């Protein structure tokens, strides 16, 4: 079940959709086949980064302290655990 199949699944409207700021824990118990198979998040997202390192791939922030990190890459995928 956790073996990559090559399928590129649409994430829009699912608990795997992080295209807008989202609190990760809000959807961890959401009824979703991919969340169930991975017992949470442990997924790989395809990116449209091209060859530019100035492309923002991810931004993670912690609300209480305001700490944050941004990931810039020209890689095709981003793994999130």
PDB file of C-alpha atoms in Angstrom:
ATOM      1  CA  UNK A   1       0.000   0.000   0.000  1.00  0.00           C
ATOM      2  CA  UNK A   2       2.899   2.372   0.576  1.00  0.00           C
ATOM      3  CA  UNK A   3       4.701   1.330  -2.607  1.00  0.00           C
ATOM      4  CA  UNK A   4       4.876   4.124  -5.210  1.00  0.00           C
ATOM      5  CA  UNK A   5       2.757   3.365  -8.254  1.00  0.00           C
ATOM      6  CA  UNK A   6       3.728   6.300 -10.452  1.00  0.00           C
ATOM      7  CA  UNK A   7       0.209   7.718 -10.197  1.00  0.00           C
ATOM      8  CA  UNK A   8       0.095  11.491  -9.809  1.00  0.00           C
ATOM      9  CA  UNK A   9      -2.941  12.073  -7.621  1.00  0.00           C
ATOM     10  CA  UNK A  10      -4.781  15.403  -7.397  1.00  0.00           C
ATOM     11  CA  UNK A  11      -4.571  16.864  -3.884  1.00  0.00           C
ATOM     12  CA  UNK A  12      -6.927  19.825  -4.302  1.00  0.00           C
ATOM     13  CA  UNK A  13      -9.690  19.625  -1.708  1.00  0.00           C
ATOM     14  CA  UNK A  14      -8.061  16.770   0.229  1.00  0.00           C
ATOM     15  CA  UNK A  15      -6.195  16.816   3.565  1.00  0.00           C
ATOM     16  CA  UNK A  16      -3.026  16.667   1.442  1.00  0.00           C
ATOM     17  CA  UNK A  17      -3.753  20.085  -0.103  1.00  0.00           C
ATOM     18  CA  UNK A  18      -1.268  22.567   1.351  1.00  0.00           C
ATOM     19  CA  UNK A  19      -1.637  25.138  -1.422  1.00  0.00           C
ATOM     20  CA  UNK A  20      -3.031  27.549   1.172  1.00  0.00           C
ATOM     21  CA  UNK A  21      -1.759  27.950   4.763  1.00  0.00           C
ATOM     22  CA  UNK A  22      -3.066  25.002   6.754  1.00  0.00           C
ATOM     23  CA  UNK A  23      -2.569  23.786  10.299  1.00  0.00           C
ATOM     24  CA  UNK A  24      -1.184  20.303   9.725  1.00  0.00           C
ATOM     25  CA  UNK A  25      -2.891  18.751  12.752  1.00  0.00           C
ATOM     26  CA  UNK A  26      -6.335  19.900  11.601  1.00  0.00           C
ATOM     27  CA  UNK A  27      -6.574  17.079   9.058  1.00  0.00           C
ATOM     28  CA  UNK A  28      -4.410  14.309  10.515  1.00  0.00           C
ATOM     29  CA  UNK A  29      -7.502  12.338  11.605  1.00  0.00           C
ATOM     30  CA  UNK A  30      -9.503  13.141   8.468  1.00  0.00           C
ATOM     31  CA  UNK A  31     -11.051  10.110   6.765  1.00  0.00           C
ATOM     32  CA  UNK A  32      -8.851   9.801   3.687  1.00  0.00           C
ATOM     33  CA  UNK A  33      -7.354   6.708   2.048  1.00  0.00           C
ATOM     34  CA  UNK A  34      -3.842   8.200   1.773  1.00  0.00           C
ATOM     35  CA  UNK A  35      -3.810   9.418   5.393  1.00  0.00           C
ATOM     36  CA  UNK A  36      -5.004   5.962   6.468  1.00  0.00           C
ATOM     37  CA  UNK A  37      -2.386   4.059   4.438  1.00  0.00           C
ATOM     38  CA  UNK A  38       0.443   6.223   5.725  1.00  0.00           C
ATOM     39  CA  UNK A  39      -0.988   6.460   9.250  1.00  0.00           C
ATOM     40  CA  UNK A  40      -0.633  10.217   8.862  1.00  0.00           C
ATOM     41  CA  UNK A  41       1.562  12.216   6.564  1.00  0.00           C
ATOM     42  CA  UNK A  42       4.486  10.577   4.803  1.00  0.00           C
ATOM     43  CA  UNK A  43       3.912  11.652   1.253  1.00  0.00           C
ATOM     44  CA  UNK A  44       5.739  13.017  -1.746  1.00  0.00           C
ATOM     45  CA  UNK A  45       4.481  16.083  -3.601  1.00  0.00           C
ATOM     46  CA  UNK A  46       5.303  16.883  -7.205  1.00  0.00           C
ATOM     47  CA  UNK A  47       6.562  20.427  -7.742  1.00  0.00           C
ATOM     48  CA  UNK A  48       6.609  22.728 -10.734  1.00  0.00           C
ATOM     49  CA  UNK A  49       9.985  24.225  -9.872  1.00  0.00           C
ATOM     50  CA  UNK A  50      11.684  24.057 -13.266  1.00  0.00           C
ATOM     51  CA  UNK A  51      15.407  24.793 -12.967  1.00  0.00           C
ATOM     52  CA  UNK A  52      15.110  27.851 -10.724  1.00  0.00           C
ATOM     53  CA  UNK A  53      16.424  27.734  -7.162  1.00  0.00           C
ATOM     54  CA  UNK A  54      14.469  30.864  -6.290  1.00  0.00           C
ATOM     55  CA  UNK A  55      11.191  28.902  -6.413  1.00  0.00           C
ATOM     56  CA  UNK A  56       9.519  28.589  -2.999  1.00  0.00           C
ATOM     57  CA  UNK A  57       8.511  24.947  -2.478  1.00  0.00           C
ATOM     58  CA  UNK A  58       7.351  25.053   1.154  1.00  0.00           C
ATOM     59  CA  UNK A  59       6.922  27.384   4.100  1.00  0.00           C
ATOM     60  CA  UNK A  60       6.427  26.001   7.598  1.00  0.00           C
ATOM     61  CA  UNK A  61       5.729  28.163  10.618  1.00  0.00           C
ATOM     62  CA  UNK A  62       4.989  27.633  14.280  1.00  0.00           C
ATOM     63  CA  UNK A  63       2.196  29.908  15.472  1.00  0.00           C
ATOM     64  CA  UNK A  64       3.145  30.248  19.125  1.00  0.00           C
ATOM     65  CA  UNK A  65       6.751  31.359  18.628  1.00  0.00           C
ATOM     66  CA  UNK A  66       6.533  32.689  15.088  1.00  0.00           C
ATOM     67  CA  UNK A  67       9.516  30.592  14.009  1.00  0.00           C
ATOM     68  CA  UNK A  68       9.444  29.604  10.371  1.00  0.00           C
ATOM     69  CA  UNK A  69      11.471  28.006   7.626  1.00  0.00           C
ATOM     70  CA  UNK A  70      11.231  28.310   3.867  1.00  0.00           C
ATOM     71  CA  UNK A  71      12.425  25.675   1.402  1.00  0.00           C
ATOM     72  CA  UNK A  72      13.634  26.721  -2.033  1.00  0.00           C
ATOM     73  CA  UNK A  73      14.529  24.052  -4.571  1.00  0.00           C
ATOM     74  CA  UNK A  74      14.740  23.182  -8.224  1.00  0.00           C
ATOM     75  CA  UNK A  75      13.974  19.517  -7.501  1.00  0.00           C
ATOM     76  CA  UNK A  76      10.869  17.873  -8.927  1.00  0.00           C
ATOM     77  CA  UNK A  77       9.559  16.423  -5.645  1.00  0.00           C
ATOM     78  CA  UNK A  78       9.267  17.283  -1.963  1.00  0.00           C
ATOM     79  CA  UNK A  79       8.942  14.581   0.720  1.00  0.00           C
ATOM     80  CA  UNK A  80       6.982  15.426   3.873  1.00  0.00           C
ATOM     81  CA  UNK A  81       6.884  13.284   7.044  1.00  0.00           C
TER      82      UNK A  81
END
